[in-house]
XYZ file of C-alpha atoms in Angstrom:
495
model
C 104.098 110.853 96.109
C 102.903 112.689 98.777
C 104.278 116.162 99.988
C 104.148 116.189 103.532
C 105.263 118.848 106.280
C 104.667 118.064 110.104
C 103.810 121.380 111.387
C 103.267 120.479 114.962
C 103.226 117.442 117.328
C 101.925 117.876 120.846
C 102.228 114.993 123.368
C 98.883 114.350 125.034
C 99.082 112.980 127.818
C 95.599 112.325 130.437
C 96.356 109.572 132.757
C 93.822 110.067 134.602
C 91.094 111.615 133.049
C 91.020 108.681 130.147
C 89.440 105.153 130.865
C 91.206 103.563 127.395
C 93.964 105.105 125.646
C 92.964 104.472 122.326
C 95.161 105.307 119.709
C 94.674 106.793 116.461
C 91.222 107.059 114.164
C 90.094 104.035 111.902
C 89.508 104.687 108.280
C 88.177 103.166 105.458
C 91.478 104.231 103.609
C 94.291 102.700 104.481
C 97.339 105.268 106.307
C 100.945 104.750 105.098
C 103.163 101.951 106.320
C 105.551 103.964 108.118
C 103.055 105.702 110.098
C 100.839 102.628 110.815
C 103.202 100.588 112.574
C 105.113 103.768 114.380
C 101.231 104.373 116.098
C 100.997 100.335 116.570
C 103.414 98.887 117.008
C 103.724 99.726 121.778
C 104.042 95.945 122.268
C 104.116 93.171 120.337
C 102.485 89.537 120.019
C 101.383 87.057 118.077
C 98.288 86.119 119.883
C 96.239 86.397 116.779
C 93.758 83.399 117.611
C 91.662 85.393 120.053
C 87.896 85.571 119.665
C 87.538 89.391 120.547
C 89.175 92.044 119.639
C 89.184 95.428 121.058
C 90.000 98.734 119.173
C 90.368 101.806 120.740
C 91.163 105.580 120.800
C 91.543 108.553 123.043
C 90.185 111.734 123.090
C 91.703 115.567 124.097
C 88.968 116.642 126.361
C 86.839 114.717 128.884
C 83.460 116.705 130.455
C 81.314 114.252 131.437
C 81.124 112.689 134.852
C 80.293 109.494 133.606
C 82.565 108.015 130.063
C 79.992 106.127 128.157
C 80.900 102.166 128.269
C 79.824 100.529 124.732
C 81.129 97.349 125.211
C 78.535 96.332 127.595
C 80.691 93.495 128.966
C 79.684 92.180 132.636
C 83.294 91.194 133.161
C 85.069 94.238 132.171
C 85.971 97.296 134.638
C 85.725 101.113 133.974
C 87.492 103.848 135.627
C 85.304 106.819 135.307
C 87.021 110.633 135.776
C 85.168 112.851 137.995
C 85.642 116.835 138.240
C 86.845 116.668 141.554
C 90.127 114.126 140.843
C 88.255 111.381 142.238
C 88.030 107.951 140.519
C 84.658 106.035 140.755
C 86.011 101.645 140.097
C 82.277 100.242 138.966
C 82.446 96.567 140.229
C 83.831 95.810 136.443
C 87.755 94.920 135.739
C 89.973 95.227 132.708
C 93.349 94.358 131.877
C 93.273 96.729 128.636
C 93.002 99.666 131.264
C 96.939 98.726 132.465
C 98.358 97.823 128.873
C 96.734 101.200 127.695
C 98.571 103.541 130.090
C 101.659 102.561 128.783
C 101.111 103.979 126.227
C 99.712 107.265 126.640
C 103.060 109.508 126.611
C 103.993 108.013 123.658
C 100.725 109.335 121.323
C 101.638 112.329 119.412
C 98.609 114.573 117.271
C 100.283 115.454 113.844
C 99.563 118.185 111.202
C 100.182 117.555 107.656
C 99.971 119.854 104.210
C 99.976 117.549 101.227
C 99.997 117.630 98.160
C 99.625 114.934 95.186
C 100.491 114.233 91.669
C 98.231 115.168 88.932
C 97.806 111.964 86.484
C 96.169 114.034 83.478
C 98.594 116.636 83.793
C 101.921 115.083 85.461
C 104.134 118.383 85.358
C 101.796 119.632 87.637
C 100.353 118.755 91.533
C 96.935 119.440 92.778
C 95.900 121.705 95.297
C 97.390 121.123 98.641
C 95.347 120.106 101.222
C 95.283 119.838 105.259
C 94.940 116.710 107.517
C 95.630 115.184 111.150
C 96.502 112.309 112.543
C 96.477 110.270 115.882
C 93.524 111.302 118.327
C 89.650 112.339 117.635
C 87.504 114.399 119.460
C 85.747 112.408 121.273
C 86.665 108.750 123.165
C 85.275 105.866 121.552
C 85.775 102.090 122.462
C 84.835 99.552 119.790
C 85.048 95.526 120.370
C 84.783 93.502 117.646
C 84.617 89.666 117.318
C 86.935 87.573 114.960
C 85.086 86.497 111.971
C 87.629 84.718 109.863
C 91.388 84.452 109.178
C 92.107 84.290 105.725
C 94.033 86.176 102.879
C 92.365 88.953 101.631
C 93.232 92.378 99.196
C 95.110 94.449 100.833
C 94.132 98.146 99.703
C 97.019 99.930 100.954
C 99.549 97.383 99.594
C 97.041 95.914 96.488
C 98.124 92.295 97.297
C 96.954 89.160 99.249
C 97.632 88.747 102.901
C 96.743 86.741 106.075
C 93.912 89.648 107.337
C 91.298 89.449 110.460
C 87.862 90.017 109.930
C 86.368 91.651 112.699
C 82.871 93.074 113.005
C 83.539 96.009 114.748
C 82.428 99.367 113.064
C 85.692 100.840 111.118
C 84.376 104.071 109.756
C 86.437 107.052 107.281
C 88.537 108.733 109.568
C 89.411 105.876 111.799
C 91.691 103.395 110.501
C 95.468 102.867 112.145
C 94.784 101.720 115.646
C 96.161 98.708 117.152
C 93.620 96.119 117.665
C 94.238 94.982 121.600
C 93.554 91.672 123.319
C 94.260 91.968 126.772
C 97.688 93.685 127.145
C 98.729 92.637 123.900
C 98.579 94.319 120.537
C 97.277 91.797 117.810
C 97.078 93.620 115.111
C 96.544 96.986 113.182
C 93.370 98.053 112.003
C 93.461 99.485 108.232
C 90.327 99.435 105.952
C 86.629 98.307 106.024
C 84.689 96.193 104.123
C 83.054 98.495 100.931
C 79.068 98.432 100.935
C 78.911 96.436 104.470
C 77.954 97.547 107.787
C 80.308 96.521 110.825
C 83.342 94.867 108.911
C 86.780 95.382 109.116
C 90.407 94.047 108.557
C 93.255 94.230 111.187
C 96.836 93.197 110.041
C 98.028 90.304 112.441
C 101.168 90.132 113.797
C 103.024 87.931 111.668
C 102.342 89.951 108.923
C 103.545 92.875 110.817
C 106.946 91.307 111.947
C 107.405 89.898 108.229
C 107.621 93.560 106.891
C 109.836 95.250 109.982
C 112.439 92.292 109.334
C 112.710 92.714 105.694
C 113.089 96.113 106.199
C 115.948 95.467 108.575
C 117.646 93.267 106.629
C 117.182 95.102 103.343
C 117.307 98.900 104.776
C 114.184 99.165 102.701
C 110.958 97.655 101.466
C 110.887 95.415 99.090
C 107.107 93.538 99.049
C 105.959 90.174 99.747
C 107.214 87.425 97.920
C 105.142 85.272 95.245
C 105.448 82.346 92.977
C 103.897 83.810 89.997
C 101.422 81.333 89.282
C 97.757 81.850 88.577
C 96.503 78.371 89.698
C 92.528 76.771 89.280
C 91.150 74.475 91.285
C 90.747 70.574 90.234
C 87.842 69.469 92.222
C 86.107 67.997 89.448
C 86.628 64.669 88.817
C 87.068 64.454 85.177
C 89.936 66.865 85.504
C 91.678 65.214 87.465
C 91.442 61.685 85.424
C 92.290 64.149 82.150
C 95.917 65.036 83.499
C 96.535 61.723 85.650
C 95.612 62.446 88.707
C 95.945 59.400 91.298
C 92.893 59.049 93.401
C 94.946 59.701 96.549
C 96.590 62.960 95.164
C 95.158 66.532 95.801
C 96.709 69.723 93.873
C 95.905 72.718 91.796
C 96.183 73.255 87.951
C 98.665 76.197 86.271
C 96.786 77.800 83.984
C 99.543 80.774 84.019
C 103.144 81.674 84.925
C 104.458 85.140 85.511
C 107.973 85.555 82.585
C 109.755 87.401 85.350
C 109.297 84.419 87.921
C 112.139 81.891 88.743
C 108.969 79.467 88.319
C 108.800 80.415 84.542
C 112.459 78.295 84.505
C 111.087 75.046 85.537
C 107.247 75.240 85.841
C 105.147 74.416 82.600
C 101.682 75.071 81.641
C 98.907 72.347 82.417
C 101.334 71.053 85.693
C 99.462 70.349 88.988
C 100.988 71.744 91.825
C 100.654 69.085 94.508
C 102.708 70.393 97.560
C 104.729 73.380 98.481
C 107.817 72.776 100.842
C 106.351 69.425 101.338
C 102.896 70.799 103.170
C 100.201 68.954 100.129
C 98.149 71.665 98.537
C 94.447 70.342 98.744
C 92.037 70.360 95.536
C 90.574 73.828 96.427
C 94.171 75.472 96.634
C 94.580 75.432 100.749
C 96.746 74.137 103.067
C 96.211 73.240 106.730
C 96.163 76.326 108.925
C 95.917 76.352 113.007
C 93.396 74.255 114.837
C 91.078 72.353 111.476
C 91.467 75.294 109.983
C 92.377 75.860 106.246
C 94.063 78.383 104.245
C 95.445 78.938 100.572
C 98.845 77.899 99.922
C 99.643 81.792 98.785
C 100.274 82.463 102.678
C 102.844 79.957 102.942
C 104.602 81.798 99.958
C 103.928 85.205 101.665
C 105.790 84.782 104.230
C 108.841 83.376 102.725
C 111.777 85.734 102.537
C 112.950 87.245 99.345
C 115.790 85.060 97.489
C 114.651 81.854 100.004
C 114.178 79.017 98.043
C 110.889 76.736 98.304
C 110.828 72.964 97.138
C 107.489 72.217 94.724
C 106.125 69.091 94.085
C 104.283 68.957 90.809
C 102.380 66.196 88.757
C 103.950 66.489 85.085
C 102.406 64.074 82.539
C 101.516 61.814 85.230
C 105.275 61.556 86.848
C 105.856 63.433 89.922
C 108.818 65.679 90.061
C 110.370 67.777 92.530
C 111.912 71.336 91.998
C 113.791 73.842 93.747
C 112.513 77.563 93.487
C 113.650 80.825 94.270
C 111.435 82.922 95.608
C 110.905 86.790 95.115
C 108.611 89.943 95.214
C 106.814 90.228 91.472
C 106.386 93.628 89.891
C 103.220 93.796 87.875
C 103.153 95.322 84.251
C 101.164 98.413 85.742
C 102.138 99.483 88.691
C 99.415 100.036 91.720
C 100.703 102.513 93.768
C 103.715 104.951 93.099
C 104.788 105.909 96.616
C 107.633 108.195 96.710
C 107.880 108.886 92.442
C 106.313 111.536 90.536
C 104.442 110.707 87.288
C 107.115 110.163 84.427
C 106.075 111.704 81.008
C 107.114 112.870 78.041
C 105.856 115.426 75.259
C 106.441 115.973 71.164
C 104.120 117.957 69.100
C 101.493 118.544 71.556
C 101.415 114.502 72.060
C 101.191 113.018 75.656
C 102.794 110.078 76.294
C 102.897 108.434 79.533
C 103.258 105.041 81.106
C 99.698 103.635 82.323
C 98.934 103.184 86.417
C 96.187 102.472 88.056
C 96.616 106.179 89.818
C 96.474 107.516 86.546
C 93.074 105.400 85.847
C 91.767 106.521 89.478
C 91.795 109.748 88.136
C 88.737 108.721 86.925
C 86.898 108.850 89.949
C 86.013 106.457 92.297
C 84.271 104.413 90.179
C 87.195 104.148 88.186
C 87.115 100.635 87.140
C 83.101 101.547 85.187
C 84.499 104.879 83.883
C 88.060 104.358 82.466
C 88.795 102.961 79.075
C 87.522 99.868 79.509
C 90.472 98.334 77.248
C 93.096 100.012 79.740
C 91.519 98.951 82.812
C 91.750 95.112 81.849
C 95.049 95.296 80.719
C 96.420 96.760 83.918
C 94.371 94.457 85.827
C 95.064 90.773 83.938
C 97.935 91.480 81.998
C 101.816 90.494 82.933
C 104.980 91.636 81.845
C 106.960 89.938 79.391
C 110.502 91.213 80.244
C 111.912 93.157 83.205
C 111.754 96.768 82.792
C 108.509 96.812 80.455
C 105.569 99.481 80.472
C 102.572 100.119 78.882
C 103.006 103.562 77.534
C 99.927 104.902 76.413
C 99.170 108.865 74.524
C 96.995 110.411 77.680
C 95.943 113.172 75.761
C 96.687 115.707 73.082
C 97.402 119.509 73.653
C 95.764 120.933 70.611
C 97.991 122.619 68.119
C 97.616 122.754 63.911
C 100.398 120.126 63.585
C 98.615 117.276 65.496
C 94.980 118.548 63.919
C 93.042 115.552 63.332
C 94.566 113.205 65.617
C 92.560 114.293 68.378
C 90.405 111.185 68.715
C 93.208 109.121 69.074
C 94.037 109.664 73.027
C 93.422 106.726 75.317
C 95.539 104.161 73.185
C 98.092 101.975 73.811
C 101.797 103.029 71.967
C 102.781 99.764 69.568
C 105.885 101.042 67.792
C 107.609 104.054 66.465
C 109.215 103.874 63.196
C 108.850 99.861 63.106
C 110.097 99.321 66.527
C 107.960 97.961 69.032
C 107.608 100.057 72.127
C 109.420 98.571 75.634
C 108.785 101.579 77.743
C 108.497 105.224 78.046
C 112.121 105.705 77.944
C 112.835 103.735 75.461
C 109.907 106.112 72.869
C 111.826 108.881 73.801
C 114.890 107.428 72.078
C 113.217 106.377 69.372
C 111.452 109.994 68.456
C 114.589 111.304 69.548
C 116.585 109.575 67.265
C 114.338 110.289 64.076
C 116.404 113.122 63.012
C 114.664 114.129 59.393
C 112.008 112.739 57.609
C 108.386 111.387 59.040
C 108.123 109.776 62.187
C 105.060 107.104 62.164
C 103.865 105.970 65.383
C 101.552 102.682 65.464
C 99.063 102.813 67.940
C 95.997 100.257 69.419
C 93.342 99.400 67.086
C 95.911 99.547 64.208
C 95.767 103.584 64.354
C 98.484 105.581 62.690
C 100.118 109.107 63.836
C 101.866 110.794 61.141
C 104.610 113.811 61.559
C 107.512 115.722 59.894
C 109.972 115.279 62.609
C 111.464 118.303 61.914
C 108.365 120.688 62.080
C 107.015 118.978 64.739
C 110.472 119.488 66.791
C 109.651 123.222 66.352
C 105.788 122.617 67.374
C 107.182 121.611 70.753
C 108.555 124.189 71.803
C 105.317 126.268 70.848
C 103.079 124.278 72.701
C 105.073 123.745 75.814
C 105.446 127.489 75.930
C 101.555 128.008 75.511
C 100.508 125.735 78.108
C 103.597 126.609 80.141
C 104.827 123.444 80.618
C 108.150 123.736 82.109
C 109.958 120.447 80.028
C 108.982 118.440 77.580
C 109.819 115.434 79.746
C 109.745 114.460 83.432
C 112.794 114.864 85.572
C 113.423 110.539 85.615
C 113.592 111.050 81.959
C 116.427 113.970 82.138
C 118.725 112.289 84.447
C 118.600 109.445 82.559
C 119.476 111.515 79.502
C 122.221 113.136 81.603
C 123.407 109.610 82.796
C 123.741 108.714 79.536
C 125.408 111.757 78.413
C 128.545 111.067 81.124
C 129.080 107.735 79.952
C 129.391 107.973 76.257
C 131.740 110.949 77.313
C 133.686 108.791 79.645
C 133.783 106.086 77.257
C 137.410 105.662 74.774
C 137.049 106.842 71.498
């Protein structure tokens, strides 16, 4: 979660001192939804089978008598600003030029404080820090040319969508502009290519209208939808023979279904997937996309709505069947991003437990993948939930104190059980230490490692150790108001 305050916004506005009214700076990171599209979104389209793309942005000052032209295009036009008011037309013409002025009193430059959670240490934040958005210093015109269509990882979002590759130069500090063909926007720009030199992503339109509907219809967002199927190709031959595949029949193999998925009801192992809402799925996984163009079947289930249903054709022990699915956005087992939530955790006898994220492993750096437990970082990456509700809950780290002496090499590992019980999530350990009362309280953790402590002594350590590190609770706020929730009801409830 980010804590943000707008401190100023000042509406620039040079209508004639500006050749292009580029928008907003391009950056390798991706911005947040809300302000993407608000910066974007000044008309829209859905020409997204152009062959150039043009991204710009303004600038706050203009000196020179002549505005450097990068695009070196013969059949494009410039208006250059002069000192005296005067406009110099070079024997060049644009249609960007129009669609751009449109735009330019609706640009804004914004001023944000923020501040962000601290994984390690979750009661706290980090140190707040100062940024701006919309316009540069300086003006800059980039054209790009499209280099594919095709899903790709969205950073921002950490899922698959249709994306544009351009070519054109998206540098930190840049990312958020509309991508403009003509005087239509076709997409947003939003992150580069890591380790390459002139490639970036744009969102396309349909993309873009997908989200702004759902929100409309569901007053909030609530993801793309997905089938929950982890699929292999059967382009060798001898697989397809081995599960009785016709020699006119193209499809891919399930090798895995997601518990939480309506496909878990009616989908089995080892099925082959042959056509999805009667488009057939080819041996590679795509499906006919545009002009003899191809694209994985994972875009048609994109783009569905959530609680739509989708008719699959599979091959089942050589007899084709048909099935009805319903459709909706899949929560992985660790969460990717935690927009608008602080860090839940909770604390007893110096012990840190806390549900594993990939923020908290990116507190690791950016090579966090290389340099976080190695054991964590594949779990949160392959592995799915078995029941709704479920987290990992791992012990973070242990605040030193004589009770838990000797346990300190134990941080980093997954919770099993308490007491016998296997783990479900971090709420559900609370209850369980919680409800000890008297006696030990064992606590089974990865690699068959066992934590050992008098409840009641360690009850007492708590408070100690929460009061040397001043750490204001021994649990996050979600945690309390559960407790609190829970508190109302049993005293509502009949006795």
């Amino acid at each position: 979660m980010l804590t943000t305050s707008v401190r100023t916004a000042r509406r620039l506005s040079y209508m004639r001192s500006l050749i292009f009214h580029p928008p907003l700076p391009f950056s390798s990171k991706p911005l947040s939804v809300s302000s993407t599209l608000s910066r974007a979104l000044f008309c829209s389209s859905s020409a997204t089978a152009a062959v150039t793309v043009t991204t710009c942005f303004y600038s706050t000052s203009v000196t020179n008598r002549l505005v450097h032209d990068n695009n070196n295009d013969s059949s494009k036009n410039i208006v250059y600003p002069v000192s005296d008011g005067e406009e110099l037309v070079s024997p060049r013409y644009t249609d960007a030029y129009t669609a751009i002025e449109l735009a330019l009193d609706s640009v804004v430059k914004v001023f944000t404080v923020t501040s962000c959670p601290n994984y390690f240490l979750p009661w706290q934040n980090k140190s707040q820090r100062e940024t701006m958005g919309s316009g540069g210093d300086n003006i800059s015109v980039t054209k790009g040319v499209v280099s594919r269509v095709e899903p790709t990882q969205y950073v921002h979002g950490a899922t698959q969508l249709m994306a544009i590759q351009i070519d054109a130069a998206i540098n930190p500090g840049n990312s958020g502009g509309p991508a403009i063909m003509g005087d239509k926007v076709a997409g947003v720009a939003f992150q580069n290519l890591s380790g390459a030199e002139n490639i970036g992503y744009i969102i396309p339109v349909p993309v873009i209208k997908h989200f702004i509907s759902g929100v409309e219809e569901c007053g909030k967002y609530v993801g793309f939808c997905s089938l929950g199927l982890s699929c292999q190709p059967t382009e060798n031959v001898q697989l397809r023979e081995n599960f009785r595949m016709r020699p006119e029949m193209t499809g891919v193999l399930i090798s895995k279904i997601n518990p939480l998925s309506d496909a878990y009801r009616v989908l089995k192992k080892d099925d082959i997937v042959l056509a999805f809402d009667g488009v057939p799925i080819a041996n590679d996984g795509t499906v006919p996309f545009r002009n003899r163009e191809r694209i994985t079947f994972d875009h048609l289930v994109s783009m569905k709505k959530p609680n739509e249903t989708a008719e699959v054709r599979v091959l089942r022990d050589g007899v084709e069947n048909e099935f009805s699915i319903t459709l909706q956005p899949l929560q992985p087992l660790v969460p990717v991003h935690q927009f608008d939530q602080l860090p839940s955790y909770f604390i007893f006898a110096g012990l840190v437990f806390v549900p594993l994220t990939q923020p908290f492993l990116h507190e690791y750096g950016e090579e966090w993948y290389n340099t976080s437990p190695r054991r964590l970082c594949e779990r949160a990456l392959r592995e799915l939930p078995k029941m709704a509700g479920e987290q990992l809950v791992i012990l973070s780290q242990l605040l030193m104190d004589e009770i838990n002496a000797g346990y300190e090499r134990l941080s980093e590992l997954q919770v099993k059980k308490v007491n016998g019980v296997e783990v479900k999530n971090l709420k559900h350990l609370q209850q369980l230490v919680d409800g000890c009362g008297e006696g030990n309280l064992r606590i089974d953790l990865d690699d068959d490692r066992v934590i050992v402590l008098n409840y009641q002594l360690a009850k007492v350590a708590t408070s100690r150790i929460l009061k040397r590190h001043r750490i204001p609770s021994a649990m996050s706020s979600d945690l309390i108001d559960e407790q609190k929730v829970e508190v109302e009801i049993d005293l509502a409830s009949p006795s």
